[in-house]
Amino acid sequence: MRSSTVLARSATLLLVTGAALAQSPADSWQCIPAPPGAVTQRGKVAIVPDATAQFRVFSSATRRWATWPFPSVTVTGGFRVSNDAALFEAPPTYVAFSSHRGSFERLDVGPNAFVVNPSSNRNDSAWAVVDGNDLHVFSGFAGGWSTRTFPAGFHVIVQRDVIVVSAGNQVWGYSATLDQWATTTTSGPIGQIAADGAVGVAENATDLYGFSAMQGSWSHQPRVPGSGTANAVVAKNVAMWSGNSMAIGFSGVRGAFAVEPTGTPGALSVGDHWGMLEGPGTQRWMFSDVHARWTAYATATLPQVVSDTAVVALLEANRVHAWSAVQDAWVSQSANPGTVQTAAAVLDIQDSAGGSSLLYSGLTGRFVTAPAGTAANLTQLARNAILLWPSAGNSTAYVFASRSGQLVPRPVSATATAAVDPNSSLVGIVDGSTVAWFDPRREVWSTATTSTTAIQPQVWRTAAVTYAGNEAVAFSVLHGRTETKTFAGPPNQLIVSSEIALASDGTTLCAFSATPELLTPAQFPEFRRMAAARGAPLPIRVFGPAAGPGSTTNGTSIAVVSLSLPAALPSPFGLIEVDPRFAIALPMVQLDPTGFGEQTLLIPDDPAIAGVDLATQALFAAPDGTLSISRMASFRLE
């Protein structure tokens, strides 16, 4: 059952008393006998062949292995795996798997039906199948096939979280994250449709239409004189147009257009969260998806341009200028820029004259000078943090935390090694029998002690895994916990995807869930989806205890939103990781028999809350009355 709640500036302290039973949250490691073939994994989904049931599929959201339920359906066309769903093809039957529901859903169609998603699309959250005038849609977030009938000759495109359909003077947009359609009437037939990330675009010779999957709505913008007639340049959360004297940007975060008089033509470039128009000489205009506005800027000389997901830097001989889509503000500082490293929301600008490096956070919009005793050539970047390794004769490493701009120290030995990947949000250190991971949300270290020295970890996006002896040790930046699994023998296979880690000793295969038991679509800066947008609905989906066989009642859940605690508080129900002093208790949600429940939080369109990181945990009551607390999830407001 769904419910909606407005996030207000009031607090309700949730007190739980009189509970007779308590238990720890569900184990993040879930195991099955080792399969007879290879594992295919992506995002929240892992698929293994099964000798009797064809397939078994693991969902990191539900923390369960699901068994293929259709013995009469033989998959002849293979299967596709995306971050949030899988699609098994046995034409004219298609079976979709939802990571958020942990269920298989069957669709039977005619012999001429076809899948719209290009096989090259690997990050789509929705599947679309056309059968005549019918469009069948499946969201990995909501589960279940839904069908809409469109006029003959309709056009459809799918990319990531968006489906766009056009027919005549009408366009439709579907948000996979909201499981919601929106439509608008256009000024005339549409010449092009496009989609990516949270953005859908439809355009003709006179008008532009933008769809936001985060806001769940369409916006309209006439083509103003000077903005040209070219089709949009689209990337993730932005769409851009420019002509001889005007530029237009559309933000998928705000669901709004912005027009900028440039007075000159220029070259367009885009990142996940920004667009840039480079005019002649040193003039530039930046477009931010967070703010849906343009900012003009000029340097004294022609600079070198470096950029990443949410940040842009302009390098002159004796000065560096940095901008982020989050802050939509330029900062400038004297420097001798040498080697520059970028990763999503951070920059490392080394000094060509041997001075201290400059570290830039796109979340704070500020520079910080690297501390003494660190080696610039050993600096490593993650998406949302920078690891500064000690120079010879020193023994303290530092993490530059992008949320606060603070430098968080950690002592290391001469034999310690680092595990960092610029496409991931993980900063890890293996130091003898200690494995330490930096939790970027609370800016603290999470550690585990192993029986022997661990091997170099495998990391990807939000998950990491290593092993020592018979133990596999995994960590997730999405719930901040390091959790260990003991096998009968040493694990001989480690696999990691963006939200799952897998380990096997040849007899048993165990999957580690890198997601907490409470999920929202908002992932930035840890992962690709942008932060929770002000003025937009934010789905909250919880994964609690399932009803047992023969049970006539289901469980319930109460989500609590607050600020995070630097250190968790023990309780009879599990670790409390949100601050009770600022807690807001959302309405109780009735779980279905599988333990799934959802509600929608309506985020106020208030600039005062921009940049606030909120933490949330769910209190679960199982059908037998047993209470437990979920791991902590977090989402950033922008």
PDB file of C-alpha atoms in Angstrom, residues 318-547:
ATOM      1  CA  ASN A 318      48.891  30.889 -12.616  1.00  0.00           C
ATOM      2  CA  ARG A 319      45.269  30.438 -11.582  1.00  0.00           C
ATOM      3  CA  VAL A 320      42.620  27.745 -11.324  1.00  0.00           C
ATOM      4  CA  HIS A 321      38.851  28.265 -11.486  1.00  0.00           C
ATOM      5  CA  ALA A 322      36.358  25.609 -10.332  1.00  0.00           C
ATOM      6  CA  TRP A 323      32.561  25.298 -10.644  1.00  0.00           C
ATOM      7  CA  SER A 324      30.059  22.652  -9.593  1.00  0.00           C
ATOM      8  CA  ALA A 325      26.488  21.930 -10.656  1.00  0.00           C
ATOM      9  CA  VAL A 326      25.545  21.620  -6.982  1.00  0.00           C
ATOM     10  CA  GLN A 327      26.692  25.096  -5.945  1.00  0.00           C
ATOM     11  CA  ASP A 328      26.440  26.811  -9.353  1.00  0.00           C
ATOM     12  CA  ALA A 329      29.193  29.202  -8.290  1.00  0.00           C
ATOM     13  CA  TRP A 330      32.756  29.796  -9.453  1.00  0.00           C
ATOM     14  CA  VAL A 331      35.730  29.943  -7.098  1.00  0.00           C
ATOM     15  CA  SER A 332      39.170  31.076  -8.206  1.00  0.00           C
ATOM     16  CA  GLN A 333      42.567  30.668  -6.605  1.00  0.00           C
ATOM     17  CA  SER A 334      46.187  31.374  -7.468  1.00  0.00           C
ATOM     18  CA  ALA A 335      47.964  28.142  -8.384  1.00  0.00           C
ATOM     19  CA  ASN A 336      50.515  26.547 -10.653  1.00  0.00           C
ATOM     20  CA  PRO A 337      48.312  23.775 -12.025  1.00  0.00           C
ATOM     21  CA  GLY A 338      50.128  20.625 -13.032  1.00  0.00           C
ATOM     22  CA  THR A 339      48.578  17.153 -13.053  1.00  0.00           C
ATOM     23  CA  VAL A 340      44.809  17.276 -12.556  1.00  0.00           C
ATOM     24  CA  GLN A 341      42.627  14.348 -11.478  1.00  0.00           C
ATOM     25  CA  THR A 342      38.836  14.396 -11.572  1.00  0.00           C
ATOM     26  CA  ALA A 343      36.109  12.080 -10.247  1.00  0.00           C
ATOM     27  CA  ALA A 344      32.403  12.934 -10.199  1.00  0.00           C
ATOM     28  CA  ALA A 345      32.257  15.593  -7.435  1.00  0.00           C
ATOM     29  CA  VAL A 346      35.952  16.201  -6.589  1.00  0.00           C
ATOM     30  CA  LEU A 347      39.120  17.624  -8.144  1.00  0.00           C
ATOM     31  CA  ASP A 348      42.793  17.144  -7.267  1.00  0.00           C
ATOM     32  CA  ILE A 349      44.991  19.885  -8.732  1.00  0.00           C
ATOM     33  CA  GLN A 350      48.663  19.222  -8.170  1.00  0.00           C
ATOM     34  CA  ASP A 351      51.172  22.070  -8.099  1.00  0.00           C
ATOM     35  CA  SER A 352      53.628  22.056 -11.006  1.00  0.00           C
ATOM     36  CA  ALA A 353      56.188  23.916  -8.856  1.00  0.00           C
ATOM     37  CA  GLY A 354      56.131  21.264  -6.119  1.00  0.00           C
ATOM     38  CA  GLY A 355      53.831  23.053  -3.703  1.00  0.00           C
ATOM     39  CA  SER A 356      50.798  21.616  -1.978  1.00  0.00           C
ATOM     40  CA  SER A 357      47.933  20.275  -4.057  1.00  0.00           C
ATOM     41  CA  LEU A 358      44.521  21.915  -4.121  1.00  0.00           C
ATOM     42  CA  LEU A 359      41.525  19.720  -3.347  1.00  0.00           C
ATOM     43  CA  TYR A 360      38.090  20.858  -4.545  1.00  0.00           C
ATOM     44  CA  SER A 361      34.697  19.605  -3.415  1.00  0.00           C
ATOM     45  CA  GLY A 362      31.762  20.125  -5.736  1.00  0.00           C
ATOM     46  CA  LEU A 363      29.405  19.728  -2.770  1.00  0.00           C
ATOM     47  CA  THR A 364      30.870  22.601  -0.735  1.00  0.00           C
ATOM     48  CA  GLY A 365      32.193  24.579  -3.703  1.00  0.00           C
ATOM     49  CA  ARG A 366      35.470  25.271  -1.885  1.00  0.00           C
ATOM     50  CA  PHE A 367      39.197  24.534  -2.198  1.00  0.00           C
ATOM     51  CA  VAL A 368      41.226  22.914   0.587  1.00  0.00           C
ATOM     52  CA  THR A 369      45.013  22.656   0.623  1.00  0.00           C
ATOM     53  CA  ALA A 370      46.430  19.143   0.932  1.00  0.00           C
ATOM     54  CA  PRO A 371      48.094  18.584   4.336  1.00  0.00           C
ATOM     55  CA  ALA A 372      51.836  18.370   4.793  1.00  0.00           C
ATOM     56  CA  GLY A 373      53.306  14.894   4.904  1.00  0.00           C
ATOM     57  CA  THR A 374      51.301  13.537   1.980  1.00  0.00           C
ATOM     58  CA  ALA A 375      52.628  12.507  -1.436  1.00  0.00           C
ATOM     59  CA  ALA A 376      50.874  14.247  -4.346  1.00  0.00           C
ATOM     60  CA  ASN A 377      51.856  11.501  -6.783  1.00  0.00           C
ATOM     61  CA  LEU A 378      50.120   8.857  -4.609  1.00  0.00           C
ATOM     62  CA  THR A 379      46.776  10.692  -4.342  1.00  0.00           C
ATOM     63  CA  GLN A 380      43.774   8.612  -5.438  1.00  0.00           C
ATOM     64  CA  LEU A 381      40.240   9.804  -6.164  1.00  0.00           C
ATOM     65  CA  ALA A 382      36.859   8.228  -5.562  1.00  0.00           C
ATOM     66  CA  ARG A 383      33.598   9.764  -6.794  1.00  0.00           C
ATOM     67  CA  ASN A 384      33.039  11.666  -3.559  1.00  0.00           C
ATOM     68  CA  ALA A 385      36.344  11.577  -1.665  1.00  0.00           C
ATOM     69  CA  ILE A 386      40.103  11.863  -2.137  1.00  0.00           C
ATOM     70  CA  LEU A 387      42.660   9.612  -0.432  1.00  0.00           C
ATOM     71  CA  LEU A 388      45.973  11.336   0.369  1.00  0.00           C
ATOM     72  CA  TRP A 389      48.728   8.825   1.057  1.00  0.00           C
ATOM     73  CA  PRO A 390      51.620   9.613   3.400  1.00  0.00           C
ATOM     74  CA  SER A 391      54.963  10.577   1.928  1.00  0.00           C
ATOM     75  CA  ALA A 392      58.184   8.824   2.940  1.00  0.00           C
ATOM     76  CA  GLY A 393      58.802   9.027   6.671  1.00  0.00           C
ATOM     77  CA  ASN A 394      55.153   9.762   7.503  1.00  0.00           C
ATOM     78  CA  SER A 395      52.442   7.410   8.717  1.00  0.00           C
ATOM     79  CA  THR A 396      49.116   9.260   8.453  1.00  0.00           C
ATOM     80  CA  ALA A 397      46.776   9.000   5.485  1.00  0.00           C
ATOM     81  CA  TYR A 398      43.902  11.454   5.038  1.00  0.00           C
ATOM     82  CA  VAL A 399      40.550  11.322   3.310  1.00  0.00           C
ATOM     83  CA  PHE A 400      39.235  14.568   1.883  1.00  0.00           C
ATOM     84  CA  ALA A 401      35.503  14.277   2.566  1.00  0.00           C
ATOM     85  CA  SER A 402      33.470  16.059  -0.079  1.00  0.00           C
ATOM     86  CA  ARG A 403      30.379  16.710   2.066  1.00  0.00           C
ATOM     87  CA  SER A 404      32.171  18.796   4.683  1.00  0.00           C
ATOM     88  CA  GLY A 405      35.515  19.536   3.050  1.00  0.00           C
ATOM     89  CA  GLN A 406      37.222  18.092   6.140  1.00  0.00           C
ATOM     90  CA  LEU A 407      40.416  16.017   6.148  1.00  0.00           C
ATOM     91  CA  VAL A 408      39.821  12.792   8.095  1.00  0.00           C
ATOM     92  CA  PRO A 409      43.080  11.133   9.246  1.00  0.00           C
ATOM     93  CA  ARG A 410      43.914   7.452   9.572  1.00  0.00           C
ATOM     94  CA  PRO A 411      47.257   5.997  10.761  1.00  0.00           C
ATOM     95  CA  VAL A 412      48.764   3.438   8.379  1.00  0.00           C
ATOM     96  CA  SER A 413      51.759   1.137   8.498  1.00  0.00           C
ATOM     97  CA  ALA A 414      54.510   0.922   5.896  1.00  0.00           C
ATOM     98  CA  THR A 415      52.893  -2.218   4.417  1.00  0.00           C
ATOM     99  CA  ALA A 416      49.335  -0.863   4.147  1.00  0.00           C
ATOM    100  CA  THR A 417      47.705  -0.748   0.720  1.00  0.00           C
ATOM    101  CA  ALA A 418      44.816   1.314  -0.637  1.00  0.00           C
ATOM    102  CA  ALA A 419      41.710   0.274  -2.573  1.00  0.00           C
ATOM    103  CA  VAL A 420      40.225   3.225  -4.492  1.00  0.00           C
ATOM    104  CA  ASP A 421      38.485   3.497  -7.856  1.00  0.00           C
ATOM    105  CA  PRO A 422      37.551   6.830  -9.553  1.00  0.00           C
ATOM    106  CA  ASN A 423      34.281   5.335 -10.839  1.00  0.00           C
ATOM    107  CA  SER A 424      33.305   4.206  -7.342  1.00  0.00           C
ATOM    108  CA  SER A 425      32.574   5.769  -3.966  1.00  0.00           C
ATOM    109  CA  LEU A 426      34.892   3.486  -2.031  1.00  0.00           C
ATOM    110  CA  VAL A 427      38.049   4.395  -0.163  1.00  0.00           C
ATOM    111  CA  GLY A 428      39.565   1.361   1.524  1.00  0.00           C
ATOM    112  CA  ILE A 429      42.793   0.508   3.342  1.00  0.00           C
ATOM    113  CA  VAL A 430      44.108  -2.987   4.043  1.00  0.00           C
ATOM    114  CA  ASP A 431      46.621  -2.858   6.858  1.00  0.00           C
ATOM    115  CA  GLY A 432      47.700  -6.273   8.089  1.00  0.00           C
ATOM    116  CA  SER A 433      44.637  -8.002   9.521  1.00  0.00           C
ATOM    117  CA  THR A 434      42.541  -4.797   9.497  1.00  0.00           C
ATOM    118  CA  VAL A 435      40.305  -3.843   6.612  1.00  0.00           C
ATOM    119  CA  ALA A 436      39.043  -0.247   6.901  1.00  0.00           C
ATOM    120  CA  TRP A 437      36.480   1.496   4.713  1.00  0.00           C
ATOM    121  CA  PHE A 438      35.554   5.159   4.760  1.00  0.00           C
ATOM    122  CA  ASP A 439      31.835   5.869   5.180  1.00  0.00           C
ATOM    123  CA  PRO A 440      31.433   9.140   3.216  1.00  0.00           C
ATOM    124  CA  ARG A 441      27.973   9.865   4.630  1.00  0.00           C
ATOM    125  CA  ARG A 442      29.063   9.998   8.294  1.00  0.00           C
ATOM    126  CA  GLU A 443      32.753  10.631   7.533  1.00  0.00           C
ATOM    127  CA  VAL A 444      33.937   7.815   9.799  1.00  0.00           C
ATOM    128  CA  TRP A 445      35.845   4.576   9.243  1.00  0.00           C
ATOM    129  CA  SER A 446      34.185   1.150   9.287  1.00  0.00           C
ATOM    130  CA  THR A 447      36.630  -1.650  10.128  1.00  0.00           C
ATOM    131  CA  ALA A 448      36.846  -5.414  10.316  1.00  0.00           C
ATOM    132  CA  THR A 449      39.584  -7.595  11.771  1.00  0.00           C
ATOM    133  CA  THR A 450      40.456 -10.722   9.789  1.00  0.00           C
ATOM    134  CA  SER A 451      42.273 -13.909  10.782  1.00  0.00           C
ATOM    135  CA  THR A 452      45.079 -13.237   8.284  1.00  0.00           C
ATOM    136  CA  THR A 453      46.080 -10.409   5.950  1.00  0.00           C
ATOM    137  CA  ALA A 454      43.301  -9.819   3.417  1.00  0.00           C
ATOM    138  CA  ILE A 455      43.942  -9.843  -0.316  1.00  0.00           C
ATOM    139  CA  GLN A 456      43.549  -6.646  -2.340  1.00  0.00           C
ATOM    140  CA  PRO A 457      39.804  -5.847  -2.379  1.00  0.00           C
ATOM    141  CA  GLN A 458      37.654  -5.719  -5.479  1.00  0.00           C
ATOM    142  CA  VAL A 459      35.593  -2.535  -5.650  1.00  0.00           C
ATOM    143  CA  TRP A 460      32.909  -1.199  -7.964  1.00  0.00           C
ATOM    144  CA  ARG A 461      30.544   1.727  -7.527  1.00  0.00           C
ATOM    145  CA  THR A 462      29.142   1.193  -3.997  1.00  0.00           C
ATOM    146  CA  ALA A 463      30.330  -2.319  -3.046  1.00  0.00           C
ATOM    147  CA  ALA A 464      33.640  -3.918  -2.123  1.00  0.00           C
ATOM    148  CA  VAL A 465      34.732  -7.440  -1.215  1.00  0.00           C
ATOM    149  CA  THR A 466      37.927  -9.139  -0.114  1.00  0.00           C
ATOM    150  CA  TYR A 467      38.850 -12.329   1.707  1.00  0.00           C
ATOM    151  CA  ALA A 468      41.268 -13.604   4.329  1.00  0.00           C
ATOM    152  CA  GLY A 469      41.505 -17.305   5.117  1.00  0.00           C
ATOM    153  CA  ASN A 470      37.976 -18.715   5.000  1.00  0.00           C
ATOM    154  CA  GLU A 471      36.326 -15.314   5.455  1.00  0.00           C
ATOM    155  CA  ALA A 472      34.841 -13.001   2.835  1.00  0.00           C
ATOM    156  CA  VAL A 473      34.604  -9.381   4.002  1.00  0.00           C
ATOM    157  CA  ALA A 474      32.295  -6.956   2.213  1.00  0.00           C
ATOM    158  CA  PHE A 475      31.446  -3.287   2.653  1.00  0.00           C
ATOM    159  CA  SER A 476      28.801  -0.941   1.246  1.00  0.00           C
ATOM    160  CA  VAL A 477      28.831   2.862   1.172  1.00  0.00           C
ATOM    161  CA  LEU A 478      25.030   2.765   0.877  1.00  0.00           C
ATOM    162  CA  HIS A 479      24.518   1.288   4.350  1.00  0.00           C
ATOM    163  CA  GLY A 480      27.976   1.849   5.828  1.00  0.00           C
ATOM    164  CA  ARG A 481      28.511  -1.596   7.308  1.00  0.00           C
ATOM    165  CA  THR A 482      31.358  -4.065   6.977  1.00  0.00           C
ATOM    166  CA  GLU A 483      30.018  -7.627   7.190  1.00  0.00           C
ATOM    167  CA  THR A 484      31.886 -10.936   7.194  1.00  0.00           C
ATOM    168  CA  LYS A 485      30.882 -14.380   5.891  1.00  0.00           C
ATOM    169  CA  THR A 486      32.750 -17.539   6.929  1.00  0.00           C
ATOM    170  CA  PHE A 487      32.987 -20.354   4.373  1.00  0.00           C
ATOM    171  CA  ALA A 488      33.976 -24.002   4.766  1.00  0.00           C
ATOM    172  CA  GLY A 489      37.084 -23.303   2.698  1.00  0.00           C
ATOM    173  CA  PRO A 490      38.906 -20.280   1.272  1.00  0.00           C
ATOM    174  CA  PRO A 491      36.774 -18.343  -1.238  1.00  0.00           C
ATOM    175  CA  ASN A 492      38.197 -18.936  -4.709  1.00  0.00           C
ATOM    176  CA  GLN A 493      35.895 -16.567  -6.552  1.00  0.00           C
ATOM    177  CA  LEU A 494      35.082 -12.923  -5.793  1.00  0.00           C
ATOM    178  CA  ILE A 495      32.750 -10.841  -7.965  1.00  0.00           C
ATOM    179  CA  VAL A 496      31.509  -7.317  -7.390  1.00  0.00           C
ATOM    180  CA  SER A 497      28.907  -5.216  -9.187  1.00  0.00           C
ATOM    181  CA  SER A 498      27.595  -1.788  -8.297  1.00  0.00           C
ATOM    182  CA  GLU A 499      25.277  -2.993  -5.492  1.00  0.00           C
ATOM    183  CA  ILE A 500      26.174  -6.674  -4.981  1.00  0.00           C
ATOM    184  CA  ALA A 501      29.300  -8.554  -3.941  1.00  0.00           C
ATOM    185  CA  LEU A 502      29.575 -12.314  -4.440  1.00  0.00           C
ATOM    186  CA  ALA A 503      31.959 -14.888  -3.004  1.00  0.00           C
ATOM    187  CA  SER A 504      32.202 -18.634  -3.525  1.00  0.00           C
ATOM    188  CA  ASP A 505      34.383 -21.438  -2.206  1.00  0.00           C
ATOM    189  CA  GLY A 506      33.267 -23.768  -5.005  1.00  0.00           C
ATOM    190  CA  THR A 507      30.589 -25.391  -2.866  1.00  0.00           C
ATOM    191  CA  THR A 508      28.581 -22.398  -1.690  1.00  0.00           C
ATOM    192  CA  LEU A 509      27.818 -19.114  -3.447  1.00  0.00           C
ATOM    193  CA  CYS A 510      26.965 -16.169  -1.195  1.00  0.00           C
ATOM    194  CA  ALA A 511      25.660 -12.791  -2.297  1.00  0.00           C
ATOM    195  CA  PHE A 512      26.168  -9.628  -0.230  1.00  0.00           C
ATOM    196  CA  SER A 513      23.580  -6.880  -0.452  1.00  0.00           C
ATOM    197  CA  ALA A 514      25.109  -3.416  -0.672  1.00  0.00           C
ATOM    198  CA  THR A 515      21.737  -1.719  -0.263  1.00  0.00           C
ATOM    199  CA  PRO A 516      19.945  -0.989   3.025  1.00  0.00           C
ATOM    200  CA  GLU A 517      16.443  -2.296   3.754  1.00  0.00           C
ATOM    201  CA  LEU A 518      15.046   1.135   2.938  1.00  0.00           C
ATOM    202  CA  LEU A 519      15.662   2.592  -0.521  1.00  0.00           C
ATOM    203  CA  THR A 520      14.966   5.804  -2.433  1.00  0.00           C
ATOM    204  CA  PRO A 521      15.965   6.580  -6.032  1.00  0.00           C
ATOM    205  CA  ALA A 522      18.282   9.368  -4.763  1.00  0.00           C
ATOM    206  CA  GLN A 523      21.917   8.213  -4.898  1.00  0.00           C
ATOM    207  CA  PHE A 524      24.149  11.242  -5.515  1.00  0.00           C
ATOM    208  CA  PRO A 525      27.006  11.692  -4.727  1.00  0.00           C
ATOM    209  CA  GLU A 526      27.609   7.991  -3.992  1.00  0.00           C
ATOM    210  CA  PHE A 527      26.135   6.833  -7.301  1.00  0.00           C
ATOM    211  CA  ARG A 528      24.670   8.137 -10.525  1.00  0.00           C
ATOM    212  CA  ARG A 529      21.061   9.165  -9.780  1.00  0.00           C
ATOM    213  CA  MET A 530      20.820  12.767  -8.589  1.00  0.00           C
ATOM    214  CA  ALA A 531      19.902  13.777  -5.055  1.00  0.00           C
ATOM    215  CA  ALA A 532      16.288  14.150  -3.949  1.00  0.00           C
ATOM    216  CA  ALA A 533      14.848  17.150  -5.797  1.00  0.00           C
ATOM    217  CA  ARG A 534      13.099  19.944  -3.944  1.00  0.00           C
ATOM    218  CA  GLY A 535       9.460  20.141  -4.981  1.00  0.00           C
ATOM    219  CA  ALA A 536       9.408  16.536  -6.175  1.00  0.00           C
ATOM    220  CA  PRO A 537       7.932  13.298  -4.842  1.00  0.00           C
ATOM    221  CA  LEU A 538      10.466  10.874  -3.383  1.00  0.00           C
ATOM    222  CA  PRO A 539       9.410   7.209  -3.243  1.00  0.00           C
ATOM    223  CA  ILE A 540      10.572   5.345  -0.127  1.00  0.00           C
ATOM    224  CA  ARG A 541      10.495   1.571  -0.484  1.00  0.00           C
ATOM    225  CA  VAL A 542      11.110  -0.735   2.471  1.00  0.00           C
ATOM    226  CA  PHE A 543      12.012  -4.415   2.598  1.00  0.00           C
ATOM    227  CA  GLY A 544      11.027  -5.956   5.908  1.00  0.00           C
ATOM    228  CA  PRO A 545      10.230  -9.415   7.275  1.00  0.00           C
ATOM    229  CA  ALA A 546       8.017 -11.611   5.121  1.00  0.00           C
ATOM    230  CA  ALA A 547       4.966 -13.351   6.461  1.00  0.00           C
TER     231      ALA A 547
END
